[in-house]
Amino acid sequence: MSPFTTRRATTVRTLAGTILAAALIVPAATACSSTSAAHTTAAATPTTPDAQGTAAPATTTGAHRTTAPPASPRATAPATTAKPKSPVRTQSLVDGSTAEVQEVGAQHYVAKIVHNGDVLATLEANDSDAGLDANDMFVVLSLDGQVHSWMGGGNQGPGTFKLAGGWTAKVTKIGDLRYRAQIIGNDNSVDGTLESNQHDAGGVANGVYIVLTAGGEISAHL
C-alpha cells in the first residue's frame, strides 16, 4: 500500500655531480655570447616554401613563442524543450460526474472531478495514492493514474472497523481534523497506515480502495 507510507640513489649522485660541473663552466661562456646567440639562431633559420611555393614564416627559437592558431568555436547545443503533458483521459464516476485524469510526471497524476462543466474537486497523486469524500461518493486516485469510486459504506472514527477485503482499520484522532488509520491484516499485523491532516487521504491495499477523511470517517471498496 503506497502511503504505508621503485632504487635510484647512485643515479642521483652521478647526475648531481654532472650538473654541478656544468654550472661551473656555463657562466664563463655565456657572459659574452648569450645575447648574440639568440640573434644568430633567429637569423640563420631559413624560410621554407610550402607545397604551393609560398614561403612559410620562420619559427623563432629562444624567448619568442610561436603564436597558436585561434581555437575553433564550440558548437552550440540546441535548446531543450519542456516535456509536454500527456493528453487528458476521462472516466465516469458512480454519481454521474467525470474524472479528467492527466499524467504530469513519473507516478504523478492529477484528476479533476467535473460535473456539468464545473470542476468540483481536484485529486493529486504524487508518489502516493490520493483519496476524497465528495458528498458521500468516495474516490481514490492511484499512483498508476487509475480512478476508483463508490458510494457510502463509511464508518465514523475513532474506533475499530471491519473493511472490505478482510482488512481491519483502527482509527484514532491525533489532532484537529487529523486522524490516523492503521490497516490491520488477518494476522493482526499493521500492514499500512493512512493519515488525514486537514484533507482527506486515500490508498490501495491489495486491490482494496480506502479513503480516510479529515473528519475521521473511513470507507473501503473492492
Short mmCIF file of C-alpha atoms in Angstrom, two decimals:
data_model
loop_
_atom_site.label_atom_id
_atom_site.label_comp_id
_atom_site.label_asym_id
_atom_site.label_seq_id
_atom_site.Cartn_x
_atom_site.Cartn_y
_atom_site.Cartn_z
CA MET A 1 0.00 0.00 0.00
CA SER A 2 1.74 3.08 -1.18
CA PRO A 3 1.02 5.60 1.66
CA PHE A 4 2.22 2.97 4.13
CA THR A 5 3.93 5.14 3.63
CA THR A 6 60.64 1.84 -7.09
CA ARG A 7 66.13 2.23 -6.20
CA ARG A 8 67.88 5.23 -7.69
CA ALA A 9 70.40 6.61 -5.13
CA THR A 10 73.54 6.02 -7.25
CA THR A 11 71.98 7.65 -10.29
CA VAL A 12 71.00 10.74 -8.37
CA ARG A 13 74.54 11.30 -7.01
CA THR A 14 76.07 10.93 -10.51
CA LEU A 15 73.61 13.40 -12.01
CA ALA A 16 74.24 15.87 -9.25
CA GLY A 17 77.98 15.86 -9.96
CA THR A 18 77.41 16.37 -13.66
CA ILE A 19 75.06 19.28 -13.14
CA LEU A 20 77.48 20.99 -10.76
CA ALA A 21 80.37 20.68 -13.23
CA ALA A 22 78.24 22.13 -15.98
CA ALA A 23 77.26 25.01 -13.76
CA LEU A 24 80.93 25.99 -13.23
CA ILE A 25 81.60 26.11 -17.00
CA VAL A 26 78.46 27.76 -18.38
CA PRO A 27 78.73 31.25 -16.80
CA ALA A 28 82.13 32.00 -18.39
CA ALA A 29 80.84 31.06 -21.82
CA THR A 30 77.54 32.84 -21.60
CA ALA A 31 78.81 36.19 -20.28
CA CYS A 32 79.71 37.47 -23.73
CA SER A 33 77.76 35.27 -26.12
CA SER A 34 74.26 34.74 -24.77
CA THR A 35 72.74 37.78 -26.47
CA SER A 36 74.34 37.25 -29.88
CA ALA A 37 73.49 33.55 -29.87
CA ALA A 38 69.80 34.27 -29.78
CA HIS A 39 70.05 36.69 -32.77
CA THR A 40 72.29 34.30 -34.73
CA THR A 41 69.85 31.46 -34.24
CA ALA A 42 66.93 33.53 -35.38
CA ALA A 43 68.72 34.92 -38.46
CA ALA A 44 70.11 31.58 -39.55
CA THR A 45 66.73 29.91 -39.67
CA PRO A 46 65.66 29.91 -43.32
CA THR A 47 62.17 30.14 -44.61
CA THR A 48 60.84 27.03 -46.26
CA PRO A 49 58.45 27.18 -49.19
CA ASP A 50 55.29 25.24 -48.65
CA ALA A 51 53.67 22.89 -51.14
CA GLN A 52 52.25 25.82 -53.17
CA GLY A 53 55.56 27.74 -53.39
CA THR A 54 54.69 30.31 -50.75
CA ALA A 55 57.39 30.90 -48.21
CA ALA A 56 56.30 29.82 -44.77
CA PRO A 57 57.35 32.11 -41.89
CA ALA A 58 60.44 31.08 -39.94
CA THR A 59 59.97 29.75 -36.47
CA THR A 60 61.87 31.81 -33.91
CA THR A 61 63.53 29.91 -31.13
CA GLY A 62 64.53 31.17 -27.74
CA ALA A 63 62.39 33.64 -25.84
CA HIS A 64 59.83 34.19 -28.62
CA ARG A 65 56.84 31.84 -28.79
CA THR A 66 55.06 30.78 -31.97
CA THR A 67 51.52 32.13 -31.96
CA ALA A 68 48.95 29.33 -31.85
CA PRO A 69 46.03 29.43 -34.30
CA PRO A 70 42.76 30.62 -32.80
CA ALA A 71 40.62 27.96 -31.22
CA SER A 72 37.66 26.73 -33.17
CA PRO A 73 34.34 27.99 -31.82
CA ARG A 74 32.38 25.49 -29.79
CA ALA A 75 29.24 24.09 -31.25
CA THR A 76 26.15 25.44 -29.55
CA ALA A 77 23.85 22.75 -28.16
CA PRO A 78 20.23 23.05 -29.23
CA ALA A 79 17.90 24.41 -26.58
CA THR A 80 15.96 21.75 -24.71
CA THR A 81 12.21 21.95 -24.67
CA ALA A 82 9.94 21.02 -21.80
CA LYS A 83 8.28 17.64 -21.98
CA PRO A 84 4.65 18.13 -22.97
CA LYS A 85 1.95 16.89 -20.65
CA SER A 86 0.03 13.77 -21.59
CA PRO A 87 -3.46 14.14 -23.05
CA VAL A 88 -6.39 14.20 -20.65
CA ARG A 89 -8.18 10.88 -20.13
CA THR A 90 -11.77 10.93 -18.93
CA GLN A 91 -13.53 8.38 -16.75
CA SER A 92 -17.10 8.26 -15.49
CA LEU A 93 -17.74 8.15 -11.75
CA VAL A 94 -20.62 6.48 -9.89
CA ASP A 95 -22.56 9.69 -9.22
CA GLY A 96 -22.61 10.71 -12.90
CA SER A 97 -19.72 13.15 -12.73
CA THR A 98 -16.48 12.70 -14.69
CA ALA A 99 -12.86 12.42 -13.68
CA GLU A 100 -10.42 14.12 -16.07
CA VAL A 101 -7.06 12.45 -15.46
CA GLN A 102 -3.71 13.78 -16.69
CA GLU A 103 -0.16 12.49 -16.16
CA VAL A 104 2.24 15.28 -15.16
CA GLY A 105 5.28 13.20 -14.19
CA ALA A 106 6.51 9.81 -13.04
CA GLN A 107 3.94 8.45 -10.56
CA HIS A 108 2.34 11.89 -10.61
CA TYR A 109 -1.26 12.29 -11.75
CA VAL A 110 -3.95 14.91 -11.35
CA ALA A 111 -7.67 14.15 -11.55
CA LYS A 112 -10.32 16.84 -11.79
CA ILE A 113 -13.86 15.87 -10.86
CA VAL A 114 -16.16 17.67 -13.27
CA HIS A 115 -19.95 17.93 -13.33
CA ASN A 116 -21.83 19.93 -15.96
CA GLY A 117 -18.62 21.68 -16.90
CA ASP A 118 -17.81 22.73 -13.33
CA VAL A 119 -14.71 21.45 -11.50
CA LEU A 120 -15.99 20.23 -8.15
CA ALA A 121 -12.74 18.89 -6.71
CA THR A 122 -9.17 18.01 -7.63
CA LEU A 123 -7.15 14.98 -6.60
CA GLU A 124 -3.36 14.76 -6.95
CA ALA A 125 -1.40 11.52 -6.56
CA ASN A 126 2.32 12.31 -6.31
CA ASP A 127 4.43 9.40 -5.03
CA SER A 128 1.42 8.25 -3.02
CA ASP A 129 -2.23 7.48 -3.66
CA ALA A 130 -4.88 10.13 -3.02
CA GLY A 131 -8.45 9.91 -1.78
CA LEU A 132 -11.51 12.11 -1.42
CA ASP A 133 -15.00 12.11 0.01
CA ALA A 134 -17.23 14.11 -2.33
CA ASN A 135 -20.71 14.20 -0.76
CA ASP A 136 -20.62 10.54 0.26
CA MET A 137 -19.00 9.48 -3.02
CA PHE A 138 -15.55 8.17 -2.18
CA VAL A 139 -12.84 8.47 -4.86
CA VAL A 140 -9.28 7.10 -4.94
CA LEU A 141 -6.64 8.16 -7.48
CA SER A 142 -3.81 5.62 -7.51
CA LEU A 143 -0.13 6.04 -8.42
CA ASP A 144 -0.71 4.50 -11.85
CA GLY A 145 -3.40 7.05 -12.68
CA GLN A 146 -6.43 4.80 -12.16
CA VAL A 147 -9.59 6.19 -10.57
CA HIS A 148 -11.99 4.14 -8.45
CA SER A 149 -15.24 5.48 -6.99
CA TRP A 150 -18.07 4.14 -4.82
CA MET A 151 -20.96 5.40 -2.74
CA GLY A 152 -21.39 5.11 1.03
CA GLY A 153 -20.13 2.42 3.36
CA GLY A 154 -18.35 4.85 5.69
CA ASN A 155 -17.66 4.37 9.39
CA GLN A 156 -17.10 7.30 11.72
CA GLY A 157 -13.95 7.13 13.84
CA PRO A 158 -12.42 6.94 16.32
CA GLY A 159 -12.92 3.21 16.50
CA THR A 160 -12.06 -0.16 15.02
CA PHE A 161 -13.92 -1.26 11.89
CA LYS A 162 -14.07 -4.20 9.51
CA LEU A 163 -13.27 -3.21 5.91
CA ALA A 164 -13.81 -4.82 2.54
CA GLY A 165 -11.28 -7.46 1.54
CA GLY A 166 -10.84 -8.76 5.10
CA TRP A 167 -8.94 -5.71 6.39
CA THR A 168 -9.49 -4.08 9.77
CA ALA A 169 -9.00 -0.36 10.35
CA LYS A 170 -8.15 1.13 13.73
CA VAL A 171 -8.95 4.84 13.53
CA THR A 172 -7.59 7.27 16.14
CA LYS A 173 -7.82 11.04 16.43
CA ILE A 174 -4.38 12.69 16.71
CA GLY A 175 -5.29 16.34 16.28
CA ASP A 176 -7.76 18.86 14.93
CA LEU A 177 -9.03 17.49 11.59
CA ARG A 178 -6.25 14.90 11.82
CA TYR A 179 -6.88 11.19 12.02
CA ARG A 180 -4.77 8.07 11.60
CA ALA A 181 -5.98 4.67 10.41
CA GLN A 182 -3.86 1.57 10.96
CA ILE A 183 -4.72 -1.07 8.35
CA ILE A 184 -4.53 -4.46 10.03
CA GLY A 185 -4.34 -7.83 8.25
CA ASN A 186 -5.67 -11.23 9.22
CA ASP A 187 -2.57 -11.98 11.35
CA ASN A 188 -3.19 -8.77 13.34
CA SER A 189 -0.10 -7.11 11.87
CA VAL A 190 -0.23 -3.45 10.84
CA ASP A 191 0.30 -3.60 7.08
CA GLY A 192 -0.14 0.08 6.37
CA THR A 193 -1.19 3.45 7.69
CA LEU A 194 -3.35 6.24 6.33
CA GLU A 195 -3.26 9.71 7.83
CA SER A 196 -5.57 12.61 7.06
CA ASN A 197 -4.21 16.01 8.05
CA GLN A 198 -6.58 18.86 7.16
CA HIS A 199 -7.54 16.96 3.99
CA ASP A 200 -8.77 13.51 3.02
CA ALA A 201 -6.36 10.66 2.31
CA GLY A 202 -6.60 7.52 0.20
CA GLY A 203 -4.75 4.30 -0.51
CA VAL A 204 -4.87 0.92 -2.18
CA ALA A 205 -4.26 -2.33 -0.27
CA ASN A 206 -4.16 -5.48 -2.40
CA GLY A 207 -6.93 -4.26 -4.67
CA VAL A 208 -8.99 -2.70 -1.87
CA TYR A 209 -9.52 1.06 -2.16
CA ILE A 210 -9.66 3.02 1.11
CA VAL A 211 -10.49 6.64 1.96
CA LEU A 212 -9.95 8.30 5.35
CA THR A 213 -11.49 11.75 5.65
CA ALA A 214 -10.21 14.73 7.62
CA GLY A 215 -13.23 14.23 9.87
CA GLY A 216 -12.27 10.65 10.74
CA GLU A 217 -14.70 8.73 8.51
CA ILE A 218 -13.27 5.67 6.78
CA SER A 219 -14.67 3.68 3.85
CA ALA A 220 -13.30 0.88 1.69
CA HIS A 221 -14.35 -0.82 -1.53
CA LEU A 222 -13.20 -3.68 -3.73
#
